[in-house]
């Protein structure tokens, strides 16, 4: 896994571009989620479909003059049926962040983690012009987030009902191509004999059989006369 500060620098030039210490942690957790294989999607809206957006989109929207205390991210995951939502919120008086990640349409699959903000994000980082030293104890943060959020969420997530069919198997199971529009289908195979030929052949067989019977009778009579 890439260094967490490198991931942050890849989407935000400096910590000073973010409005708060808590927003740094929210973005860091979002990038760890994407790094783990989740696909970023637009948040759910009533009556509308979700839309995939760039993988590392920060997804942090700040309202001017309003202190943001909660950040929400929506994802899909290959092989899983439902969308999943990550919510990071800050309790300013205690400096504690609460991480909640759940599976859409399956309320029983919800994972919660509490993180002390100052332990993982340097207090003065939002005025810095470099990500170096902005994050602390990153190994512990990654381990806690994976162990208590990502891994149990995936273990309990509903799997996709659509099987993945290998290309070779799909090709062998595909129906024969239909004739192109405007072209006649190929004629059926011709029989070995036509109906008239079959009648003539049957009549000839009867004549041959009758002739054979007459010959046998004559031969039998001559044999008796010669005894």
PDB file of C-alpha atoms in Angstrom:
ATOM      1  CA  UNK A   1       0.000   0.000   0.000  1.00  0.00           C
ATOM      2  CA  UNK A   2       1.306   3.448  -0.911  1.00  0.00           C
ATOM      3  CA  UNK A   3       2.373   5.815   1.858  1.00  0.00           C
ATOM      4  CA  UNK A   4      -0.655   7.674   3.210  1.00  0.00           C
ATOM      5  CA  UNK A   5       0.962  11.093   2.848  1.00  0.00           C
ATOM      6  CA  UNK A   6       1.789  10.267  -0.793  1.00  0.00           C
ATOM      7  CA  UNK A   7      -1.870   9.429  -1.405  1.00  0.00           C
ATOM      8  CA  UNK A   8      -2.924  12.748   0.136  1.00  0.00           C
ATOM      9  CA  UNK A   9      -0.389  14.695  -1.902  1.00  0.00           C
ATOM     10  CA  UNK A  10      -1.735  13.043  -5.041  1.00  0.00           C
ATOM     11  CA  UNK A  11      -5.140  14.726  -4.682  1.00  0.00           C
ATOM     12  CA  UNK A  12      -4.513  17.833  -2.556  1.00  0.00           C
ATOM     13  CA  UNK A  13      -1.290  19.864  -3.072  1.00  0.00           C
ATOM     14  CA  UNK A  14      -0.836  20.855   0.576  1.00  0.00           C
ATOM     15  CA  UNK A  15      -2.718  20.457   3.878  1.00  0.00           C
ATOM     16  CA  UNK A  16      -3.357  24.220   3.802  1.00  0.00           C
ATOM     17  CA  UNK A  17      -5.894  23.575   1.022  1.00  0.00           C
ATOM     18  CA  UNK A  18      -8.154  21.852   3.532  1.00  0.00           C
ATOM     19  CA  UNK A  19     -10.243  23.818   6.033  1.00  0.00           C
ATOM     20  CA  UNK A  20      -9.705  21.783   9.193  1.00  0.00           C
ATOM     21  CA  UNK A  21      -7.704  19.127  10.965  1.00  0.00           C
ATOM     22  CA  UNK A  22     -10.681  16.762  10.928  1.00  0.00           C
ATOM     23  CA  UNK A  23     -11.122  17.110   7.166  1.00  0.00           C
ATOM     24  CA  UNK A  24      -7.560  15.824   6.749  1.00  0.00           C
ATOM     25  CA  UNK A  25      -8.454  12.642   8.628  1.00  0.00           C
ATOM     26  CA  UNK A  26     -11.701  12.239   6.684  1.00  0.00           C
ATOM     27  CA  UNK A  27      -9.865  12.512   3.375  1.00  0.00           C
ATOM     28  CA  UNK A  28      -7.160  10.106   4.556  1.00  0.00           C
ATOM     29  CA  UNK A  29      -9.745   7.452   5.447  1.00  0.00           C
ATOM     30  CA  UNK A  30     -11.488   7.989   2.127  1.00  0.00           C
ATOM     31  CA  UNK A  31      -8.238   7.404   0.221  1.00  0.00           C
ATOM     32  CA  UNK A  32      -7.478   4.271   2.253  1.00  0.00           C
ATOM     33  CA  UNK A  33     -10.911   2.944   1.328  1.00  0.00           C
ATOM     34  CA  UNK A  34     -10.313   3.529  -2.382  1.00  0.00           C
ATOM     35  CA  UNK A  35      -6.813   2.084  -2.113  1.00  0.00           C
ATOM     36  CA  UNK A  36      -8.409  -1.082  -0.709  1.00  0.00           C
ATOM     37  CA  UNK A  37     -10.471  -1.618  -3.871  1.00  0.00           C
ATOM     38  CA  UNK A  38     -13.696   0.344  -3.328  1.00  0.00           C
ATOM     39  CA  UNK A  39     -15.086   2.339  -6.265  1.00  0.00           C
ATOM     40  CA  UNK A  40     -16.156   5.931  -5.577  1.00  0.00           C
ATOM     41  CA  UNK A  41     -19.727   6.854  -6.487  1.00  0.00           C
ATOM     42  CA  UNK A  42     -21.901   9.911  -6.038  1.00  0.00           C
ATOM     43  CA  UNK A  43     -23.927   9.972  -2.825  1.00  0.00           C
ATOM     44  CA  UNK A  44     -27.364   8.383  -2.947  1.00  0.00           C
ATOM     45  CA  UNK A  45     -30.228  10.677  -3.879  1.00  0.00           C
ATOM     46  CA  UNK A  46     -33.888   9.873  -3.649  1.00  0.00           C
ATOM     47  CA  UNK A  47     -35.165   8.544  -6.972  1.00  0.00           C
ATOM     48  CA  UNK A  48     -31.900   8.893  -8.869  1.00  0.00           C
ATOM     49  CA  UNK A  49     -29.136   6.501  -9.823  1.00  0.00           C
ATOM     50  CA  UNK A  50     -25.582   6.824  -8.577  1.00  0.00           C
ATOM     51  CA  UNK A  51     -22.779   7.824 -10.909  1.00  0.00           C
ATOM     52  CA  UNK A  52     -19.128   6.845 -10.729  1.00  0.00           C
ATOM     53  CA  UNK A  53     -16.721   9.749 -10.417  1.00  0.00           C
ATOM     54  CA  UNK A  54     -12.882   9.951 -10.462  1.00  0.00           C
ATOM     55  CA  UNK A  55     -11.256   7.421  -8.181  1.00  0.00           C
ATOM     56  CA  UNK A  56      -9.461   9.800  -5.833  1.00  0.00           C
ATOM     57  CA  UNK A  57     -11.992  12.638  -5.815  1.00  0.00           C
ATOM     58  CA  UNK A  58     -11.624  14.327  -2.395  1.00  0.00           C
ATOM     59  CA  UNK A  59     -15.418  14.502  -1.972  1.00  0.00           C
ATOM     60  CA  UNK A  60     -15.044  17.178   0.689  1.00  0.00           C
ATOM     61  CA  UNK A  61     -17.463  20.068   0.282  1.00  0.00           C
ATOM     62  CA  UNK A  62     -17.177  22.955   2.696  1.00  0.00           C
ATOM     63  CA  UNK A  63     -19.884  25.583   3.083  1.00  0.00           C
ATOM     64  CA  UNK A  64     -18.377  29.068   3.473  1.00  0.00           C
ATOM     65  CA  UNK A  65     -18.901  30.361   6.993  1.00  0.00           C
ATOM     66  CA  UNK A  66     -20.226  27.001   8.232  1.00  0.00           C
ATOM     67  CA  UNK A  67     -17.968  24.653  10.175  1.00  0.00           C
ATOM     68  CA  UNK A  68     -18.253  21.180   8.655  1.00  0.00           C
ATOM     69  CA  UNK A  69     -18.311  18.383  11.207  1.00  0.00           C
ATOM     70  CA  UNK A  70     -19.318  15.427   9.020  1.00  0.00           C
ATOM     71  CA  UNK A  71     -18.083  13.960   5.726  1.00  0.00           C
ATOM     72  CA  UNK A  72     -19.878  11.299   3.701  1.00  0.00           C
ATOM     73  CA  UNK A  73     -18.566   9.049   0.918  1.00  0.00           C
ATOM     74  CA  UNK A  74     -20.408   6.429  -1.132  1.00  0.00           C
ATOM     75  CA  UNK A  75     -18.790   3.396  -2.776  1.00  0.00           C
ATOM     76  CA  UNK A  76     -19.468   0.208  -4.636  1.00  0.00           C
ATOM     77  CA  UNK A  77     -17.291  -2.858  -4.398  1.00  0.00           C
ATOM     78  CA  UNK A  78     -16.676  -5.432  -7.164  1.00  0.00           C
ATOM     79  CA  UNK A  79     -18.333  -8.719  -6.218  1.00  0.00           C
ATOM     80  CA  UNK A  80     -20.684  -7.107  -3.696  1.00  0.00           C
ATOM     81  CA  UNK A  81     -24.352  -6.436  -4.333  1.00  0.00           C
ATOM     82  CA  UNK A  82     -25.016  -3.202  -2.417  1.00  0.00           C
ATOM     83  CA  UNK A  83     -23.469   0.244  -2.151  1.00  0.00           C
ATOM     84  CA  UNK A  84     -21.544   1.140   0.998  1.00  0.00           C
ATOM     85  CA  UNK A  85     -21.311   4.459   2.781  1.00  0.00           C
ATOM     86  CA  UNK A  86     -18.526   5.908   4.919  1.00  0.00           C
ATOM     87  CA  UNK A  87     -19.342   8.703   7.358  1.00  0.00           C
ATOM     88  CA  UNK A  88     -16.618  10.504   9.317  1.00  0.00           C
ATOM     89  CA  UNK A  89     -17.741  12.995  11.964  1.00  0.00           C
ATOM     90  CA  UNK A  90     -15.910  15.097  14.550  1.00  0.00           C
ATOM     91  CA  UNK A  91     -16.948  15.874  18.104  1.00  0.00           C
ATOM     92  CA  UNK A  92     -15.122  19.185  18.504  1.00  0.00           C
ATOM     93  CA  UNK A  93     -15.201  19.473  22.333  1.00  0.00           C
ATOM     94  CA  UNK A  94     -13.480  16.109  22.798  1.00  0.00           C
ATOM     95  CA  UNK A  95     -11.422  16.134  19.596  1.00  0.00           C
ATOM     96  CA  UNK A  96     -12.668  12.644  18.846  1.00  0.00           C
ATOM     97  CA  UNK A  97     -13.630  11.410  15.391  1.00  0.00           C
ATOM     98  CA  UNK A  98     -16.290   8.788  14.888  1.00  0.00           C
ATOM     99  CA  UNK A  99     -16.046   6.531  11.828  1.00  0.00           C
ATOM    100  CA  UNK A 100     -19.187   4.744  10.684  1.00  0.00           C
ATOM    101  CA  UNK A 101     -19.349   2.549   7.571  1.00  0.00           C
ATOM    102  CA  UNK A 102     -22.426   0.596   6.550  1.00  0.00           C
ATOM    103  CA  UNK A 103     -23.939  -1.405   3.721  1.00  0.00           C
ATOM    104  CA  UNK A 104     -26.915   0.078   1.923  1.00  0.00           C
ATOM    105  CA  UNK A 105     -30.124  -2.007   2.303  1.00  0.00           C
ATOM    106  CA  UNK A 106     -28.504  -4.148   5.012  1.00  0.00           C
ATOM    107  CA  UNK A 107     -28.615  -2.235   8.279  1.00  0.00           C
ATOM    108  CA  UNK A 108     -27.156  -5.117  10.266  1.00  0.00           C
ATOM    109  CA  UNK A 109     -23.814  -4.647   8.498  1.00  0.00           C
ATOM    110  CA  UNK A 110     -22.517  -1.476  10.138  1.00  0.00           C
ATOM    111  CA  UNK A 111     -19.025  -0.964  11.574  1.00  0.00           C
ATOM    112  CA  UNK A 112     -18.014   1.792  14.038  1.00  0.00           C
ATOM    113  CA  UNK A 113     -14.622   3.084  15.148  1.00  0.00           C
ATOM    114  CA  UNK A 114     -13.552   5.965  17.386  1.00  0.00           C
ATOM    115  CA  UNK A 115     -10.269   7.830  16.710  1.00  0.00           C
ATOM    116  CA  UNK A 116      -8.573  10.570  18.703  1.00  0.00           C
ATOM    117  CA  UNK A 117      -7.852  13.270  16.116  1.00  0.00           C
ATOM    118  CA  UNK A 118      -4.583  14.621  17.555  1.00  0.00           C
ATOM    119  CA  UNK A 119      -3.070  11.127  17.580  1.00  0.00           C
ATOM    120  CA  UNK A 120      -3.182  10.839  13.788  1.00  0.00           C
ATOM    121  CA  UNK A 121      -3.218  14.404  12.408  1.00  0.00           C
ATOM    122  CA  UNK A 122      -0.769  17.083  13.540  1.00  0.00           C
ATOM    123  CA  UNK A 123      -2.721  20.059  14.966  1.00  0.00           C
ATOM    124  CA  UNK A 124      -0.801  22.672  12.962  1.00  0.00           C
ATOM    125  CA  UNK A 125      -0.824  20.800   9.653  1.00  0.00           C
ATOM    126  CA  UNK A 126      -3.525  22.927   8.001  1.00  0.00           C
ATOM    127  CA  UNK A 127      -1.116  25.852   7.769  1.00  0.00           C
ATOM    128  CA  UNK A 128       1.741  23.771   6.347  1.00  0.00           C
ATOM    129  CA  UNK A 129       2.819  23.887   2.722  1.00  0.00           C
ATOM    130  CA  UNK A 130       3.870  20.210   2.667  1.00  0.00           C
ATOM    131  CA  UNK A 131       2.334  16.895   3.660  1.00  0.00           C
ATOM    132  CA  UNK A 132       5.559  15.799   5.321  1.00  0.00           C
ATOM    133  CA  UNK A 133       4.814  15.240   9.003  1.00  0.00           C
ATOM    134  CA  UNK A 134       1.109  16.098   8.629  1.00  0.00           C
ATOM    135  CA  UNK A 135       0.050  12.567   9.540  1.00  0.00           C
ATOM    136  CA  UNK A 136       1.342  10.644  12.540  1.00  0.00           C
ATOM    137  CA  UNK A 137       1.044   6.988  13.583  1.00  0.00           C
ATOM    138  CA  UNK A 138      -0.116   6.130  10.080  1.00  0.00           C
ATOM    139  CA  UNK A 139       0.635   2.407  10.474  1.00  0.00           C
ATOM    140  CA  UNK A 140      -1.624   2.244  13.520  1.00  0.00           C
ATOM    141  CA  UNK A 141      -4.346   4.237  11.733  1.00  0.00           C
ATOM    142  CA  UNK A 142      -4.300   1.916   8.698  1.00  0.00           C
ATOM    143  CA  UNK A 143      -4.330  -1.197  10.878  1.00  0.00           C
ATOM    144  CA  UNK A 144      -7.222   0.093  13.028  1.00  0.00           C
ATOM    145  CA  UNK A 145      -9.269   1.177  10.034  1.00  0.00           C
ATOM    146  CA  UNK A 146      -8.842  -2.096   8.167  1.00  0.00           C
ATOM    147  CA  UNK A 147      -9.348  -4.327  11.190  1.00  0.00           C
ATOM    148  CA  UNK A 148     -12.433  -2.595  12.597  1.00  0.00           C
ATOM    149  CA  UNK A 149     -14.089  -1.137   9.480  1.00  0.00           C
ATOM    150  CA  UNK A 150     -13.106  -2.502   6.073  1.00  0.00           C
ATOM    151  CA  UNK A 151     -12.507  -6.200   6.770  1.00  0.00           C
ATOM    152  CA  UNK A 152     -15.636  -6.896   8.859  1.00  0.00           C
ATOM    153  CA  UNK A 153     -17.765  -4.825   6.472  1.00  0.00           C
ATOM    154  CA  UNK A 154     -16.641  -6.908   3.488  1.00  0.00           C
ATOM    155  CA  UNK A 155     -16.933 -10.182   5.390  1.00  0.00           C
ATOM    156  CA  UNK A 156     -20.605  -9.472   6.097  1.00  0.00           C
ATOM    157  CA  UNK A 157     -21.509  -7.767   2.810  1.00  0.00           C
ATOM    158  CA  UNK A 158     -24.018  -9.412   0.467  1.00  0.00           C
ATOM    159  CA  UNK A 159     -22.297 -10.909  -2.528  1.00  0.00           C
ATOM    160  CA  UNK A 160     -23.364 -10.100  -6.060  1.00  0.00           C
ATOM    161  CA  UNK A 161     -25.923 -12.508  -7.518  1.00  0.00           C
ATOM    162  CA  UNK A 162     -24.542 -12.074 -11.038  1.00  0.00           C
ATOM    163  CA  UNK A 163     -21.886 -14.756 -11.686  1.00  0.00           C
ATOM    164  CA  UNK A 164     -18.777 -13.909 -13.661  1.00  0.00           C
ATOM    165  CA  UNK A 165     -18.722 -16.171 -16.750  1.00  0.00           C
ATOM    166  CA  UNK A 166     -15.282 -16.755 -18.319  1.00  0.00           C
ATOM    167  CA  UNK A 167     -15.031 -15.563 -21.916  1.00  0.00           C
ATOM    168  CA  UNK A 168     -14.321 -19.066 -23.254  1.00  0.00           C
ATOM    169  CA  UNK A 169     -17.364 -20.518 -21.505  1.00  0.00           C
ATOM    170  CA  UNK A 170     -19.533 -17.639 -22.627  1.00  0.00           C
ATOM    171  CA  UNK A 171     -18.476 -18.175 -26.243  1.00  0.00           C
ATOM    172  CA  UNK A 172     -19.251 -21.913 -26.084  1.00  0.00           C
ATOM    173  CA  UNK A 173     -22.700 -21.213 -24.618  1.00  0.00           C
ATOM    174  CA  UNK A 174     -23.648 -18.516 -27.096  1.00  0.00           C
ATOM    175  CA  UNK A 175     -26.377 -19.449 -29.639  1.00  0.00           C
ATOM    176  CA  UNK A 176     -25.613 -19.830 -33.343  1.00  0.00           C
ATOM    177  CA  UNK A 177     -25.726 -16.516 -35.176  1.00  0.00           C
ATOM    178  CA  UNK A 178     -29.031 -15.808 -36.910  1.00  0.00           C
ATOM    179  CA  UNK A 179     -29.125 -14.906 -40.629  1.00  0.00           C
ATOM    180  CA  UNK A 180     -28.530 -11.266 -41.396  1.00  0.00           C
ATOM    181  CA  UNK A 181     -31.605  -9.152 -41.988  1.00  0.00           C
ATOM    182  CA  UNK A 182     -32.899  -9.389 -45.552  1.00  0.00           C
ATOM    183  CA  UNK A 183     -31.228 -12.732 -46.335  1.00  0.00           C
ATOM    184  CA  UNK A 184     -33.081 -16.015 -46.773  1.00  0.00           C
ATOM    185  CA  UNK A 185     -32.241 -18.899 -44.421  1.00  0.00           C
ATOM    186  CA  UNK A 186     -30.262 -21.783 -45.968  1.00  0.00           C
ATOM    187  CA  UNK A 187     -32.446 -24.492 -47.652  1.00  0.00           C
ATOM    188  CA  UNK A 188     -33.026 -27.768 -45.765  1.00  0.00           C
ATOM    189  CA  UNK A 189     -30.920 -30.757 -46.866  1.00  0.00           C
ATOM    190  CA  UNK A 190     -32.350 -32.602 -49.914  1.00  0.00           C
ATOM    191  CA  UNK A 191     -33.571 -36.191 -49.392  1.00  0.00           C
ATOM    192  CA  UNK A 192     -31.603 -39.050 -50.980  1.00  0.00           C
ATOM    193  CA  UNK A 193     -34.575 -39.965 -53.221  1.00  0.00           C
ATOM    194  CA  UNK A 194     -37.456 -37.877 -54.455  1.00  0.00           C
ATOM    195  CA  UNK A 195     -41.024 -39.141 -53.971  1.00  0.00           C
ATOM    196  CA  UNK A 196     -41.326 -40.213 -57.643  1.00  0.00           C
ATOM    197  CA  UNK A 197     -37.991 -42.012 -57.540  1.00  0.00           C
ATOM    198  CA  UNK A 198     -39.075 -43.881 -54.452  1.00  0.00           C
ATOM    199  CA  UNK A 199     -42.292 -45.065 -56.212  1.00  0.00           C
ATOM    200  CA  UNK A 200     -40.395 -46.274 -59.281  1.00  0.00           C
ATOM    201  CA  UNK A 201     -37.831 -48.053 -57.151  1.00  0.00           C
ATOM    202  CA  UNK A 202     -40.591 -49.802 -55.208  1.00  0.00           C
ATOM    203  CA  UNK A 203     -42.353 -50.964 -58.392  1.00  0.00           C
ATOM    204  CA  UNK A 204     -39.099 -52.252 -59.849  1.00  0.00           C
ATOM    205  CA  UNK A 205     -38.409 -54.192 -56.676  1.00  0.00           C
ATOM    206  CA  UNK A 206     -41.827 -55.902 -56.945  1.00  0.00           C
ATOM    207  CA  UNK A 207     -41.205 -56.884 -60.614  1.00  0.00           C
ATOM    208  CA  UNK A 208     -37.778 -58.300 -59.783  1.00  0.00           C
ATOM    209  CA  UNK A 209     -39.189 -60.293 -56.872  1.00  0.00           C
ATOM    210  CA  UNK A 210     -42.050 -61.715 -59.045  1.00  0.00           C
ATOM    211  CA  UNK A 211     -39.657 -62.743 -61.809  1.00  0.00           C
ATOM    212  CA  UNK A 212     -37.470 -64.533 -59.281  1.00  0.00           C
ATOM    213  CA  UNK A 213     -40.454 -66.526 -57.996  1.00  0.00           C
ATOM    214  CA  UNK A 214     -41.439 -67.668 -61.553  1.00  0.00           C
ATOM    215  CA  UNK A 215     -37.872 -68.756 -62.329  1.00  0.00           C
ATOM    216  CA  UNK A 216     -37.687 -70.768 -59.139  1.00  0.00           C
ATOM    217  CA  UNK A 217     -41.002 -72.535 -59.937  1.00  0.00           C
ATOM    218  CA  UNK A 218     -39.875 -73.518 -63.471  1.00  0.00           C
ATOM    219  CA  UNK A 219     -36.569 -74.789 -62.178  1.00  0.00           C
ATOM    220  CA  UNK A 220     -38.362 -76.847 -59.543  1.00  0.00           C
ATOM    221  CA  UNK A 221     -40.708 -78.471 -62.110  1.00  0.00           C
ATOM    222  CA  UNK A 222     -37.841 -79.432 -64.422  1.00  0.00           C
ATOM    223  CA  UNK A 223     -35.964 -80.945 -61.533  1.00  0.00           C
ATOM    224  CA  UNK A 224     -38.918 -83.175 -60.679  1.00  0.00           C
ATOM    225  CA  UNK A 225     -39.294 -84.292 -64.263  1.00  0.00           C
ATOM    226  CA  UNK A 226     -35.688 -85.375 -64.455  1.00  0.00           C
ATOM    227  CA  UNK A 227     -35.719 -87.637 -61.383  1.00  0.00           C
TER     228      UNK A 227
END
